[in-house]
CSV table of N, CA and C in Angstrom, one decimal:
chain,number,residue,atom,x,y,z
A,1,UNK,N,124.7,201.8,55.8
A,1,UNK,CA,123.8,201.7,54.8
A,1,UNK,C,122.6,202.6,55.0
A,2,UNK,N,122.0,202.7,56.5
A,2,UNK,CA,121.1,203.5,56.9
A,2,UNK,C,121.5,205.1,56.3
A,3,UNK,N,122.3,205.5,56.6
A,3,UNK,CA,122.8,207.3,56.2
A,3,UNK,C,122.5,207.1,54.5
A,4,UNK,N,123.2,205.8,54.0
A,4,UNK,CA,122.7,206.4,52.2
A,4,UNK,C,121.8,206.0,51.9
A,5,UNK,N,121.3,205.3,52.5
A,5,UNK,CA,119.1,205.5,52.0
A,5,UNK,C,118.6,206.5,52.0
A,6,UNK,N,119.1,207.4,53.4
A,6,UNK,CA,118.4,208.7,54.4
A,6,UNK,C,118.9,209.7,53.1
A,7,UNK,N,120.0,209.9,52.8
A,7,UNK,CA,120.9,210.3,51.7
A,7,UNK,C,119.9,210.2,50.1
A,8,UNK,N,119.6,209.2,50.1
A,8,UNK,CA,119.3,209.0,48.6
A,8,UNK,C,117.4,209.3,48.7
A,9,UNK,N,117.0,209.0,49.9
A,9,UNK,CA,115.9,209.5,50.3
A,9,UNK,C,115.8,211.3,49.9
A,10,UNK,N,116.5,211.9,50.9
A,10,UNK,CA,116.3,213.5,50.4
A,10,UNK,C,116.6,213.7,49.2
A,11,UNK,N,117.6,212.9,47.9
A,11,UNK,CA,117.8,212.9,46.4
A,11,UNK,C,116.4,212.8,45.8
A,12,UNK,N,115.9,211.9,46.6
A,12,UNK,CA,114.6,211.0,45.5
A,12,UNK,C,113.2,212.5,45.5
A,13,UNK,N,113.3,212.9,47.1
A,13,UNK,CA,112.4,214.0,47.3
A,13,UNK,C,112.6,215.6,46.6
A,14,UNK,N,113.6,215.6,45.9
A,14,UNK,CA,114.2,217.0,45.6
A,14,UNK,C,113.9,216.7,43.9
A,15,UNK,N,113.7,215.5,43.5
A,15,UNK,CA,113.6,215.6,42.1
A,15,UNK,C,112.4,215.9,42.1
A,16,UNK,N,111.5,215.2,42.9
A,16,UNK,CA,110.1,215.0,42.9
A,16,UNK,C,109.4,216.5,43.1
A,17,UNK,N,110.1,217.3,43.8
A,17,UNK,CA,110.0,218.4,44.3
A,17,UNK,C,110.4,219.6,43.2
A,18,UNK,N,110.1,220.9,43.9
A,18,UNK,CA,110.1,222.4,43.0
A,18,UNK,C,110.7,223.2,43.0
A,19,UNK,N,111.9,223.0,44.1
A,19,UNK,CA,113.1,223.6,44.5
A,19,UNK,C,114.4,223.6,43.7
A,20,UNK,N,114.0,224.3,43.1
A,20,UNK,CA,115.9,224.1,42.2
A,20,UNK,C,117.2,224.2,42.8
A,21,UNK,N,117.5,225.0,43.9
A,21,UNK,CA,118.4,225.0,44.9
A,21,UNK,C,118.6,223.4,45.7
A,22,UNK,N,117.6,222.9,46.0
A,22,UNK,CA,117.3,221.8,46.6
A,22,UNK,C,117.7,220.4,45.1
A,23,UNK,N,117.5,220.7,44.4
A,23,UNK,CA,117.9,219.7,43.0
A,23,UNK,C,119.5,219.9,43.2
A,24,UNK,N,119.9,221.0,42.7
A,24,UNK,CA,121.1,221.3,42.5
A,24,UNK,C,122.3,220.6,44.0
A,25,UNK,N,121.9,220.3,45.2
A,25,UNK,CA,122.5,219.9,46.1
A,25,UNK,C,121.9,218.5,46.1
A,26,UNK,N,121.0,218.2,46.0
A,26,UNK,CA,121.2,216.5,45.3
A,26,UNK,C,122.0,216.3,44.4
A,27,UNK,N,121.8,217.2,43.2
A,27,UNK,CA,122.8,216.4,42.4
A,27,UNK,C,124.2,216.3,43.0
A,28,UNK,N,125.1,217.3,43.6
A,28,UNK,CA,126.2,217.2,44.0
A,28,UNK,C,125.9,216.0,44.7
A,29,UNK,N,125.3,215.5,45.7
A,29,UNK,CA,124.9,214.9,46.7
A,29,UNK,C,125.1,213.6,46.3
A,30,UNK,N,124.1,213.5,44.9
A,30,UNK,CA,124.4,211.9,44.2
A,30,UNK,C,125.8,211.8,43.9
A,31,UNK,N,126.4,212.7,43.0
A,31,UNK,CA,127.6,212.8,42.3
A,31,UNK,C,128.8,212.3,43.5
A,32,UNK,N,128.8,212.9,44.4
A,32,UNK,CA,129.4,212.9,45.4
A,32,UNK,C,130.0,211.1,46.2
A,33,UNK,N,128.2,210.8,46.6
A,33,UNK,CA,128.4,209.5,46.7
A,33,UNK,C,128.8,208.4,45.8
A,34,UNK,N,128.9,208.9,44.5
A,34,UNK,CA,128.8,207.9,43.4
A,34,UNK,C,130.3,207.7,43.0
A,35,UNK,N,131.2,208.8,43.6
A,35,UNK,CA,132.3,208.7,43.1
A,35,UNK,C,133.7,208.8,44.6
A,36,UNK,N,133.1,208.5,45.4
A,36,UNK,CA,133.4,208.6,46.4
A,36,UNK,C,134.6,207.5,46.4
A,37,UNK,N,135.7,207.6,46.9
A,37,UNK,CA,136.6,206.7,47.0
A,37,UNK,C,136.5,206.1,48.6
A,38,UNK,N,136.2,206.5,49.9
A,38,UNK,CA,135.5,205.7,50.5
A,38,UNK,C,134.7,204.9,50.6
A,39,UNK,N,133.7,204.6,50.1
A,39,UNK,CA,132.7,204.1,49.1
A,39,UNK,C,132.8,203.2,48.6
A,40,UNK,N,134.1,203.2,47.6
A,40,UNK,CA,134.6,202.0,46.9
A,40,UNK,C,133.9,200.8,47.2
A,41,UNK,N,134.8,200.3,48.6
A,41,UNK,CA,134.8,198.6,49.1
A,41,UNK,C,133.5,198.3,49.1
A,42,UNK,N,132.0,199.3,49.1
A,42,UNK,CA,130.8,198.8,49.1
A,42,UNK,C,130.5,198.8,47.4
A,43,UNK,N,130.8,200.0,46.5
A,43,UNK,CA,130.4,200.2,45.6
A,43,UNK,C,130.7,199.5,43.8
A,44,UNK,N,132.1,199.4,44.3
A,44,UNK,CA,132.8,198.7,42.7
A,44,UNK,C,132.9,197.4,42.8
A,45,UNK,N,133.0,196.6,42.0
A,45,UNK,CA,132.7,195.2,41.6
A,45,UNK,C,133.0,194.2,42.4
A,46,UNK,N,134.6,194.7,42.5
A,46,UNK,CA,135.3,193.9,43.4
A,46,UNK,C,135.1,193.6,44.9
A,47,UNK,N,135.1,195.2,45.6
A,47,UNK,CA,134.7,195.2,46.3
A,47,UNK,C,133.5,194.7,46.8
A,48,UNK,N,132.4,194.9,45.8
A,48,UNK,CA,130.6,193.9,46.4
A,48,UNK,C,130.7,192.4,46.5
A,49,UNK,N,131.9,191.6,45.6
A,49,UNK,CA,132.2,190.3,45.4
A,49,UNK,C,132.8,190.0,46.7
A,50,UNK,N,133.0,190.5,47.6
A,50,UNK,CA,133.5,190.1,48.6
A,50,UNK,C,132.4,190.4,49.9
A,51,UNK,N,131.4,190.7,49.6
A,51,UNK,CA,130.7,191.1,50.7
A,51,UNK,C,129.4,189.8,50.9
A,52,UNK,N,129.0,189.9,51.6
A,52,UNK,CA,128.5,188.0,52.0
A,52,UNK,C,127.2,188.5,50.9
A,53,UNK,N,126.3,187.7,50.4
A,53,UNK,CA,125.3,187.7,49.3
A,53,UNK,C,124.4,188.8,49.6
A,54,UNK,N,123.3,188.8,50.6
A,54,UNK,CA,122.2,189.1,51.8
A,54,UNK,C,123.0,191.1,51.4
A,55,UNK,N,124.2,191.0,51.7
A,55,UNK,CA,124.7,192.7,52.3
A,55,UNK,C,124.7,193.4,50.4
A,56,UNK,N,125.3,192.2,49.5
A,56,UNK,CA,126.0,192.3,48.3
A,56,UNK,C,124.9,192.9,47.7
A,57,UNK,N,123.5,192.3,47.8
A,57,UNK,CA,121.9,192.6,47.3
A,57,UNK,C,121.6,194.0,47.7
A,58,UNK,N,121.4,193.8,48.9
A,58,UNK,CA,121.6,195.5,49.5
A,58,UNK,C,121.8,196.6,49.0
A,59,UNK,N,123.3,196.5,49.4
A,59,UNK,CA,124.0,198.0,48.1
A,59,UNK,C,124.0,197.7,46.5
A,60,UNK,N,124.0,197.0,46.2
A,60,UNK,CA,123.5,197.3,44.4
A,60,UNK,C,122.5,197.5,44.3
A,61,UNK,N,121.4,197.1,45.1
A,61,UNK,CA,119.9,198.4,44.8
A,61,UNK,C,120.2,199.7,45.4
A,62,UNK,N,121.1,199.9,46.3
A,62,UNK,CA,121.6,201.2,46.8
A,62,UNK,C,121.9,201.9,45.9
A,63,UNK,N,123.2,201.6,44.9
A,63,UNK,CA,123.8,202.5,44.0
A,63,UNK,C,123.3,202.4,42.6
A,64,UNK,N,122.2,201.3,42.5
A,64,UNK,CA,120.9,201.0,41.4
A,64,UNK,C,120.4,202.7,41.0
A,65,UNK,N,120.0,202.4,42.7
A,65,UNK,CA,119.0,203.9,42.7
A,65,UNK,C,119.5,205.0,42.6
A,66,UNK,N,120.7,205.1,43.6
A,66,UNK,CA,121.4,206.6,43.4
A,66,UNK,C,121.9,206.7,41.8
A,67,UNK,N,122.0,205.7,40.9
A,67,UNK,CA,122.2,206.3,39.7
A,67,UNK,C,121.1,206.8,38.9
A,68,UNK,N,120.0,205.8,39.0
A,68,UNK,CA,118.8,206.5,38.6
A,68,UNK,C,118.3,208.0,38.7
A,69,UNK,N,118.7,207.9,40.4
A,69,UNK,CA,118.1,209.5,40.8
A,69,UNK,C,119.3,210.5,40.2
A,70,UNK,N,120.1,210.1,40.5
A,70,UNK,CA,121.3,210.9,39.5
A,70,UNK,C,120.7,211.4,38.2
A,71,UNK,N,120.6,210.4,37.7
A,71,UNK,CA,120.0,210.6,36.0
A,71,UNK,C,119.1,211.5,36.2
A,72,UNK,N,118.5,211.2,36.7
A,72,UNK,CA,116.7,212.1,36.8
A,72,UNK,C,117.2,213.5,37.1
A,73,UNK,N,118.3,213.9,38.4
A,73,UNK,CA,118.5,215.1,38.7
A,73,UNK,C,119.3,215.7,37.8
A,74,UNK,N,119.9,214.9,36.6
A,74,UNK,CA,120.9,215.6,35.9
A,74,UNK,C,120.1,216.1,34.5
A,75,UNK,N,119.1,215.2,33.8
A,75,UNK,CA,118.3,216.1,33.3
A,75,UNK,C,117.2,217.0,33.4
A,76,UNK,N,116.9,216.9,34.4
A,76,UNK,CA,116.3,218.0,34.7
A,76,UNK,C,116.8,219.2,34.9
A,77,UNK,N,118.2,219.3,35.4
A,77,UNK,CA,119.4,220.9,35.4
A,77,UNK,C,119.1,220.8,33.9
A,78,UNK,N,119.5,220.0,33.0
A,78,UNK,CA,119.8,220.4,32.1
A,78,UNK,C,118.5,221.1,31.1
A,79,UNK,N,117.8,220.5,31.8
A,79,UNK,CA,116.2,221.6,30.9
A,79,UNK,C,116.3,222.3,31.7
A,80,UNK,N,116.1,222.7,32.7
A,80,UNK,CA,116.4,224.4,33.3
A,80,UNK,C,117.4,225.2,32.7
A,81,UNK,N,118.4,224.4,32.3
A,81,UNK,CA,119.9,225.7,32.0
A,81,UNK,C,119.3,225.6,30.4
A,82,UNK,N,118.5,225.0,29.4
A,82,UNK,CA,118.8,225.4,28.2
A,82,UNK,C,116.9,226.1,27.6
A,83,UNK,N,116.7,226.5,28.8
A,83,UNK,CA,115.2,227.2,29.0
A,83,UNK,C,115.7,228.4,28.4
């Protein structure tokens, strides 16, 4: 869980930030984690329903956020590309 905070941490900093190079590799970055088939057993329904409550809380604010910041990084490409 530590690596995708650290993970979603440099996402959170790259939106916030002025670097479009640096957006552009979060977004993959989000995209990446979000669809990860590794991932799964922490991320999709089924798999969180099986994870004891305390852990279950945890990663759904995990992938809460990585979608949020997702969002955030994906409109913002998209006002850059139609400047």
């Amino acid at each position: 869980l530590e690596w995708l905070r650290s993970a979603l941490a440099r996402c959170i900093d790259a939106l916030d930030g002025t670097s479009e190079p640096r957006v552009d590799e979060a977004l993959r970055t989000c995209l990446g984690l979000l669809h990860s088939v590794r991932l799964s057993p922490v991320r999709d329904p089924e798999g969180l329903s099986r994870l004891p409550a305390d852990e279950r809380g945890s990663w759904s604010r995990l992938w809460t956020e990585l979608e949020q910041t997702h969002a955030g990084l994906a409109k913002r490409v998209e006002a850059r590309e139609t400047r």
